[in-house]
mmCIF file of C-alpha atoms in Angstrom:
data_model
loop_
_atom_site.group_PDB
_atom_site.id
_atom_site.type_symbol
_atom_site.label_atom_id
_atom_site.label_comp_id
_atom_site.label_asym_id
_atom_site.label_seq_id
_atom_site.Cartn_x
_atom_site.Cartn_y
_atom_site.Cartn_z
ATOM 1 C CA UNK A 1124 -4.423 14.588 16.509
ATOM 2 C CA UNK A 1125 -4.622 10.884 17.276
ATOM 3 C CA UNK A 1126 -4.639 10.165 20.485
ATOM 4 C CA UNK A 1127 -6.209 13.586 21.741
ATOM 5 C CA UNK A 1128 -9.194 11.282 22.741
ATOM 6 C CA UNK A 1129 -9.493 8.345 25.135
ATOM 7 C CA UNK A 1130 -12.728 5.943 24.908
ATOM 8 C CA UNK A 1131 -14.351 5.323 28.521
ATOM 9 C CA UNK A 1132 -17.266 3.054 29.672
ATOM 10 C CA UNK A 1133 -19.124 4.447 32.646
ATOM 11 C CA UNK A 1134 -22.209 4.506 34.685
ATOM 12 C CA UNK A 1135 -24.378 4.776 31.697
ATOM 13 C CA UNK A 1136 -26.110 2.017 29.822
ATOM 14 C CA UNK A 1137 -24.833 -0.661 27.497
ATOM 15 C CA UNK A 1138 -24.815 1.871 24.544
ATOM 16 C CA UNK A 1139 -22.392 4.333 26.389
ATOM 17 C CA UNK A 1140 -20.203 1.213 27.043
ATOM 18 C CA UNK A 1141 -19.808 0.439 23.554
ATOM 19 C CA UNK A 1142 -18.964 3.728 21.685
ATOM 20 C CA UNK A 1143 -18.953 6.862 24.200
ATOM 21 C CA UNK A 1144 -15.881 8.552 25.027
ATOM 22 C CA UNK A 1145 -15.689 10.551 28.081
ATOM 23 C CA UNK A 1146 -14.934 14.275 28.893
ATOM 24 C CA UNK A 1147 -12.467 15.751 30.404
ATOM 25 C CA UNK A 1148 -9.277 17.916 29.998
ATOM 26 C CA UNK A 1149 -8.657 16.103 25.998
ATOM 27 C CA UNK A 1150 -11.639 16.697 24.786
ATOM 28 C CA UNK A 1151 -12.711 19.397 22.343
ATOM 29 C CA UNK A 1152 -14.113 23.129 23.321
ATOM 30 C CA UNK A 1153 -18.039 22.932 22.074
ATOM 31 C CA UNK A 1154 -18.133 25.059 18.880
ATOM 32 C CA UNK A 1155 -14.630 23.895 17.751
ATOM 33 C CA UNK A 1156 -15.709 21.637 14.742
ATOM 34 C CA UNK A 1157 -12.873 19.507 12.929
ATOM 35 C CA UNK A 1158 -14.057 20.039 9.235
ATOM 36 C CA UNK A 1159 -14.726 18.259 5.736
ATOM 37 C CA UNK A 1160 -14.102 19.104 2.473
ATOM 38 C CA UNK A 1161 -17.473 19.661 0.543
ATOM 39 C CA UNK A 1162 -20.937 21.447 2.256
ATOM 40 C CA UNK A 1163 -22.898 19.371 3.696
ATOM 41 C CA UNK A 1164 -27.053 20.539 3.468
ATOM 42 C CA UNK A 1165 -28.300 22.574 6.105
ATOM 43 C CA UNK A 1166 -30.960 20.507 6.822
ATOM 44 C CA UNK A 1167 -30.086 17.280 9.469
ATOM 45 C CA UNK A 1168 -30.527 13.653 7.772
ATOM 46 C CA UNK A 1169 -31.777 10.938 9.820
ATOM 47 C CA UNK A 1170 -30.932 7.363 9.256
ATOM 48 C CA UNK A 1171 -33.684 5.502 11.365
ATOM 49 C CA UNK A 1172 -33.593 1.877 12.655
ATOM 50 C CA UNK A 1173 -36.919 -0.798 12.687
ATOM 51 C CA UNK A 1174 -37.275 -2.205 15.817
ATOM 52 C CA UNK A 1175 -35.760 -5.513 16.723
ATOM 53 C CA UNK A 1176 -37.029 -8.272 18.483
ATOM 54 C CA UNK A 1177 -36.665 -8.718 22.155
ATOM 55 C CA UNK A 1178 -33.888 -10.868 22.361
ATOM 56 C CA UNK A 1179 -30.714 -10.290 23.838
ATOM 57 C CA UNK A 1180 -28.999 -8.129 20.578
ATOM 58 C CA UNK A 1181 -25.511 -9.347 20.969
ATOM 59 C CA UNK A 1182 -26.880 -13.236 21.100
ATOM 60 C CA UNK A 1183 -28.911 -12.633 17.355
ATOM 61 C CA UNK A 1184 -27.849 -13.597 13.682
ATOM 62 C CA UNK A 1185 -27.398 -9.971 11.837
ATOM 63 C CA UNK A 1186 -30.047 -9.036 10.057
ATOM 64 C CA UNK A 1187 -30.229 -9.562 6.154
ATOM 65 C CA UNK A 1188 -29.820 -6.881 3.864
ATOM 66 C CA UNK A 1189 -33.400 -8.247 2.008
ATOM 67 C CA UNK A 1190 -34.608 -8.571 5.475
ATOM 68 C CA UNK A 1191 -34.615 -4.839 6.066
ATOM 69 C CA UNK A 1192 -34.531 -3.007 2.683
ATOM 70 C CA UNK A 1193 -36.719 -6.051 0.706
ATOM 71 C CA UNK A 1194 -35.479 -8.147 -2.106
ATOM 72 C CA UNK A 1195 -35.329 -5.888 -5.135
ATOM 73 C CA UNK A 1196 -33.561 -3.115 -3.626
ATOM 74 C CA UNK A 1197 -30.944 -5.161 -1.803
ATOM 75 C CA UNK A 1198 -30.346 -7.028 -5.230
ATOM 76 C CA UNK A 1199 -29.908 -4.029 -6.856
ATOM 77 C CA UNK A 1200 -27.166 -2.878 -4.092
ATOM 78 C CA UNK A 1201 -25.566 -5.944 -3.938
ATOM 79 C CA UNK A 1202 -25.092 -5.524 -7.885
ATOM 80 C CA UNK A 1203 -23.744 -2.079 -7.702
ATOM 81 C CA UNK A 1204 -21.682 -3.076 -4.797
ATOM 82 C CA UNK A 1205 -20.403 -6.543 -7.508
ATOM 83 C CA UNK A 1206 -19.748 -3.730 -9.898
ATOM 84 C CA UNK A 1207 -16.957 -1.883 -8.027
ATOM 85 C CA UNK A 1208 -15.944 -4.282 -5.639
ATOM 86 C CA UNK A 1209 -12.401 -5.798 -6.895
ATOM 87 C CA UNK A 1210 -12.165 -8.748 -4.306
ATOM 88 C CA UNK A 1211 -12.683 -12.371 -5.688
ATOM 89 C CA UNK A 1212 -15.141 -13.172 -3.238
ATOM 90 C CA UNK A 1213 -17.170 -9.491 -2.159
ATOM 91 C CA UNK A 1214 -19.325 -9.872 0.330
ATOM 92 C CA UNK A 1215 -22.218 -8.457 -1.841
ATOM 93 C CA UNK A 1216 -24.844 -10.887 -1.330
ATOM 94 C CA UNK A 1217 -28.338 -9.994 0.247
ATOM 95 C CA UNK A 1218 -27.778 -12.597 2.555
ATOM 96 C CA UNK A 1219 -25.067 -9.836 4.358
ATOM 97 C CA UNK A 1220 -26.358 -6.429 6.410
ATOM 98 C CA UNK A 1221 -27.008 -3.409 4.334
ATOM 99 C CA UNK A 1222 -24.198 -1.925 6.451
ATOM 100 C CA UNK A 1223 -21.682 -4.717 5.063
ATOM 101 C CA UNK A 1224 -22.795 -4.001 1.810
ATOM 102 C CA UNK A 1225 -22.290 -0.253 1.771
ATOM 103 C CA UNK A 1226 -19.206 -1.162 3.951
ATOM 104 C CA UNK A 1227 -17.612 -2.893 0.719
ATOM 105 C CA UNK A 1228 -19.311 0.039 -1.870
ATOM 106 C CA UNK A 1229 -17.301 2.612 0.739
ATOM 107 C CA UNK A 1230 -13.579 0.509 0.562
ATOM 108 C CA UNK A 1231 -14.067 -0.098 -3.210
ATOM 109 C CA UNK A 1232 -14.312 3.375 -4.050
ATOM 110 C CA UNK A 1233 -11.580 4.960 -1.921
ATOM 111 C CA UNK A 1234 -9.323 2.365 -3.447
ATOM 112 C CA UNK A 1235 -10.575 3.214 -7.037
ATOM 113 C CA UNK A 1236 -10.498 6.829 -6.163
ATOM 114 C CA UNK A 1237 -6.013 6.450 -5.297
ATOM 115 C CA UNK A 1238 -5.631 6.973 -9.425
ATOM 116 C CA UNK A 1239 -7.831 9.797 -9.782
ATOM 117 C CA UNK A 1240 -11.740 11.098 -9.699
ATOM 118 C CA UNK A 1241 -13.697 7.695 -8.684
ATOM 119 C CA UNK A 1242 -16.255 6.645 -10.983
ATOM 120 C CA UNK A 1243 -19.697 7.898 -11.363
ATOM 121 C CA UNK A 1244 -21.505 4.622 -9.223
ATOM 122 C CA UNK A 1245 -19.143 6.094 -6.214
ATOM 123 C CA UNK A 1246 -21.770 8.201 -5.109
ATOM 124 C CA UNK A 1247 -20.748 10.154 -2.534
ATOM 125 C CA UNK A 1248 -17.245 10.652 -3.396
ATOM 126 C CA UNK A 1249 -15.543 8.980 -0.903
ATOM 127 C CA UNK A 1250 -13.504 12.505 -0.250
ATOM 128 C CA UNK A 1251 -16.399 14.267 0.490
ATOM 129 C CA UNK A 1252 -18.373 15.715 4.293
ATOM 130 C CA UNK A 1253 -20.880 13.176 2.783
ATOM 131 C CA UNK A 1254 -18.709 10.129 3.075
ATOM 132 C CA UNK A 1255 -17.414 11.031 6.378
ATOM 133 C CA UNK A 1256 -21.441 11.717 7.807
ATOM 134 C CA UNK A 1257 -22.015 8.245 6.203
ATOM 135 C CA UNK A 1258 -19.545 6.656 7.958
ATOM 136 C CA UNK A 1259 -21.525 7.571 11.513
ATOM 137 C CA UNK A 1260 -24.841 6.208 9.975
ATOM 138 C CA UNK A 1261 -23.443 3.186 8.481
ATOM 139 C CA UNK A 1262 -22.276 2.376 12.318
ATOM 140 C CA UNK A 1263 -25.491 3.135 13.480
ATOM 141 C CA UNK A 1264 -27.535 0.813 10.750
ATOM 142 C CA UNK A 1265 -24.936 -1.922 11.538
ATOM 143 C CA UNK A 1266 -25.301 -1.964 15.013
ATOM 144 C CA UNK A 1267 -28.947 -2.077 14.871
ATOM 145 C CA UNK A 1268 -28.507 -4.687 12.220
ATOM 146 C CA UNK A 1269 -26.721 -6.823 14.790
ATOM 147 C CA UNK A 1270 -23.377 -6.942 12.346
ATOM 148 C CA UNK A 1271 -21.179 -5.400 15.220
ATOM 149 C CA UNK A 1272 -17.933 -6.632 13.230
ATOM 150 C CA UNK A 1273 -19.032 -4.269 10.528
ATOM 151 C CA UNK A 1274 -19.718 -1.011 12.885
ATOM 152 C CA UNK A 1275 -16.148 -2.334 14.885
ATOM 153 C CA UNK A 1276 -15.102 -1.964 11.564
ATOM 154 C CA UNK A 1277 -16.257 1.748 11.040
ATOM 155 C CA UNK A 1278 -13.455 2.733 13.496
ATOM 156 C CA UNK A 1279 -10.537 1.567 11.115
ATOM 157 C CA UNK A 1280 -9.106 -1.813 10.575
ATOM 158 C CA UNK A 1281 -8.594 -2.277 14.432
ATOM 159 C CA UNK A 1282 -11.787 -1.455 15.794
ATOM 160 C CA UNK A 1283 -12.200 1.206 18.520
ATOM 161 C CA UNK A 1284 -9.190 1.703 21.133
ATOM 162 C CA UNK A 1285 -9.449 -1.137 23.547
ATOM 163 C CA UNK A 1286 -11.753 -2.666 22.520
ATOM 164 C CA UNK A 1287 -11.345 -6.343 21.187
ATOM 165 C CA UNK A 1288 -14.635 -7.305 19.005
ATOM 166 C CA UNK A 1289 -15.970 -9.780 21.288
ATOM 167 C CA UNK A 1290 -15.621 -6.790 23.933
ATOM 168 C CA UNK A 1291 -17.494 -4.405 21.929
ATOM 169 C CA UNK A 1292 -20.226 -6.942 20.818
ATOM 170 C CA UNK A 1293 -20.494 -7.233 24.035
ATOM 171 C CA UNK A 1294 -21.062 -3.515 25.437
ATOM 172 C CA UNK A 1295 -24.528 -4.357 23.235
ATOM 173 C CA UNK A 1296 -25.897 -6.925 24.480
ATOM 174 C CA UNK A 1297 -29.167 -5.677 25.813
ATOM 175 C CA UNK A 1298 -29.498 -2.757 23.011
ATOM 176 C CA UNK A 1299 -32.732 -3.745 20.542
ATOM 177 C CA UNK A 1300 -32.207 -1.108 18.618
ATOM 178 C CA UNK A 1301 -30.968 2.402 17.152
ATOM 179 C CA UNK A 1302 -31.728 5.453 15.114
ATOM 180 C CA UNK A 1303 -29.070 8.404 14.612
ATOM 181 C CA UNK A 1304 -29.607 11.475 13.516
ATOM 182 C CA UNK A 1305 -26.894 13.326 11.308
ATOM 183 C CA UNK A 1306 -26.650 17.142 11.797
ATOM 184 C CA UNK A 1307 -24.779 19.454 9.779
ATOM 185 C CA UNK A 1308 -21.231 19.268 9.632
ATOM 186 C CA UNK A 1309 -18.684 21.851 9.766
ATOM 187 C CA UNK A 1310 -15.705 22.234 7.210
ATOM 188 C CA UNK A 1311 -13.217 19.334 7.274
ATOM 189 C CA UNK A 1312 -9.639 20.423 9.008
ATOM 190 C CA UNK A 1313 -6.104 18.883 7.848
ATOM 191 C CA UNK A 1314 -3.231 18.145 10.602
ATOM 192 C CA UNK A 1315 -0.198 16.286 10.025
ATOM 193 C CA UNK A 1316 -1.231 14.520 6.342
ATOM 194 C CA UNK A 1317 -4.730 14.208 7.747
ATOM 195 C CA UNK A 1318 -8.307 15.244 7.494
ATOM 196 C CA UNK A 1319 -10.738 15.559 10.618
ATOM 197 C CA UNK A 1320 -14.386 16.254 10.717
ATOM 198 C CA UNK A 1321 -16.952 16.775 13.690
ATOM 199 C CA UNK A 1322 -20.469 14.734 12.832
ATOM 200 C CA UNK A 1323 -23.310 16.076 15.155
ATOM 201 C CA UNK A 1324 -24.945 13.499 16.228
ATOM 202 C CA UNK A 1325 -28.593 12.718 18.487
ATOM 203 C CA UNK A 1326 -28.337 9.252 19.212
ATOM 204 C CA UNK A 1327 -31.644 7.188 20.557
ATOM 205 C CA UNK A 1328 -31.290 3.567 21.363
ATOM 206 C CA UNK A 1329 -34.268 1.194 22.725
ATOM 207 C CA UNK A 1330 -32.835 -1.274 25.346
ATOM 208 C CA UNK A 1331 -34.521 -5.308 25.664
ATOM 209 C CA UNK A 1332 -35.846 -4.104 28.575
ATOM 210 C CA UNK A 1333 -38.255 -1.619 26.453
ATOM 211 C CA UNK A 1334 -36.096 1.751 28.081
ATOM 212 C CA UNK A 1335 -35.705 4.538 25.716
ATOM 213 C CA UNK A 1336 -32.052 5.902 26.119
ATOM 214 C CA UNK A 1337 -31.051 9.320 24.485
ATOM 215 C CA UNK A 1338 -27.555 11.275 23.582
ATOM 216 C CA UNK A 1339 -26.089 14.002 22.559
ATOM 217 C CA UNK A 1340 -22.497 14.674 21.225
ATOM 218 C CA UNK A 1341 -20.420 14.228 17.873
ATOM 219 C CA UNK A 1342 -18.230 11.702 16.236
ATOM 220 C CA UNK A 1343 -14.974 13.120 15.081
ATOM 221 C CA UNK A 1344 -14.084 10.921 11.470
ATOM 222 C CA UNK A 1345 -10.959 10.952 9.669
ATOM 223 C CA UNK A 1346 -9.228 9.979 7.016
ATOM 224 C CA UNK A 1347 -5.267 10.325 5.593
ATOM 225 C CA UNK A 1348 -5.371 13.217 2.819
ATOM 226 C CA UNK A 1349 -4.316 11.746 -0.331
ATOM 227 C CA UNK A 1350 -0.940 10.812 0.981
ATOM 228 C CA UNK A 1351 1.441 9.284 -1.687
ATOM 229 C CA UNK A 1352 1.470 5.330 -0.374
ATOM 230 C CA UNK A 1353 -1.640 5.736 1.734
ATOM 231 C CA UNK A 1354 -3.582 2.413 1.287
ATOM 232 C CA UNK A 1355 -7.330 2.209 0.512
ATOM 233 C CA UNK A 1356 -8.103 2.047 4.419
ATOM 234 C CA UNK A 1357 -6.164 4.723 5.493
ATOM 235 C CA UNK A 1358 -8.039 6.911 2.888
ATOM 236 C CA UNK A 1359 -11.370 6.469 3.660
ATOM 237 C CA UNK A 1360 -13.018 7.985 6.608
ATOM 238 C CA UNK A 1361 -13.121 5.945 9.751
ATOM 239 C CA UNK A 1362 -14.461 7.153 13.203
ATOM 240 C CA UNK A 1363 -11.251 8.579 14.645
ATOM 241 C CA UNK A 1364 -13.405 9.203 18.815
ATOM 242 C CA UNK A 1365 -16.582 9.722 20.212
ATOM 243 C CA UNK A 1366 -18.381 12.644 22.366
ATOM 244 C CA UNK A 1367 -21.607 11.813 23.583
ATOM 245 C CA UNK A 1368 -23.874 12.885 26.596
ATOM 246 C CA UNK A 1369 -27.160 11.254 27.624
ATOM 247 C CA UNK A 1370 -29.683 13.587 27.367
ATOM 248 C CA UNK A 1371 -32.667 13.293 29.846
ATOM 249 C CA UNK A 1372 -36.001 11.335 29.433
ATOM 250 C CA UNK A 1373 -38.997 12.659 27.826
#
């Protein structure tokens, strides 16, 4: 299935440039999800973004993870995130974005997951439709975080096709900020030693200009099921292509 979609930068504003793909004859029929594992709740989630100040996005130090959660609670991630991590030097401090954080919580727990069940802290299990949703908002909080290498990162070890980081971290230069919102997800689909799911997604993003943008679409994510060999990357979800549509102004 890799390679079904291509990633395109159009007419539409810097968010579209960044992380849209375009239609056409590879894209997926509407209603023709590419699944997960575990049910996801019927009710959408929404992972919502503070506003950021008015300065060019792309030009701005990321935000702190004590910055935008407060001290305590970033402490107490960064811990949990110390706990599992098995790199000498995690980058679990509160200095980092939330994203990075829960970036290093995700990779710790598909690696400890290759022997067996993960352990209780890994919560979701990285296997699961709530992983793979938490993949799309952990792009999303990134990005309005300003820690583009961590959302580049969201699309596997290489970032998205084409797309150098610089490249990318450019396509945002004049976004202030983002919220996504998470529908329901359909039930995850394997092809060739992999697993594929469709995110529904209703993306807004505020421009530095004050301009409300909106979209529409889906994220597939993927990851390789439980492959003999597979590294800890390849098992854990990664955005695999995006679908998205700008939907118009209120």
């Amino acid at each position: 299935m890799t390679g079904r979609y291509r990633i395109c930068a159009g007419p539409l504003a810097s968010l579209t440039l960044a992380l849209a793909a375009c239609g056409g004859p590879a894209d997926r029929q509407a209603g023709a999800p590419e699944p997960a594992e575990t049910p996801r709740p019927a009710t959408d989630t929404v992972a919502r973004a503070a506003p950021l100040p008015s300065t060019p996005a792309a030009t701005g130090e990321p935000r702190s993870c004590a910055a935008e959660i407060g001290g305590q609670a970033a402490d107490r991630r960064a811990q949990l995130c110390r706990t599992l991590s098995p790199a000498t030097h995690p980058p679990c401090n509160v200095a980092n974005s939330c994203a990075m954080i829960d970036d290093e919580i995700a990779r710790s727990c598909a690696l400890l997951s290759q022997a067996g069940s993960p352990p209780a802290d890994c919560r979701p299990d990285p296997r699961s439709n709530e992983a793979a949703a938490d993949v799309v908002k952990r792009y999303y909080a990134a990005l309005d975080a300003r820690d583009y290498a961590t959302a580049w990162l969201q699309w596997g070890q290489d970032g998205p096709p084409n797309q150098p980081l610089e490249k990318f971290r450019q396509g945002f230069a004049h976004t202030r900020s983002t919220h996504v919102t998470i529908g329901s997800a359909g039930e995850a689909e394997g092809a060739a030693g992999s697993l594929y799911l469709t995110v529904p997604v209703t993306v807004e993003a505020t421009l530095d200009s004050g301009e409300l943008q909106r979209f529409r679409g889906h994220y597939i994510v993927r990851r390789v099921n439980n492959v003999d060999g597979a590294t800890a990357d390849q098992l854990r979800w990664h955005i695999e292509s995006a679908h998205l549509q700008p939907l118009p102004p209120r």
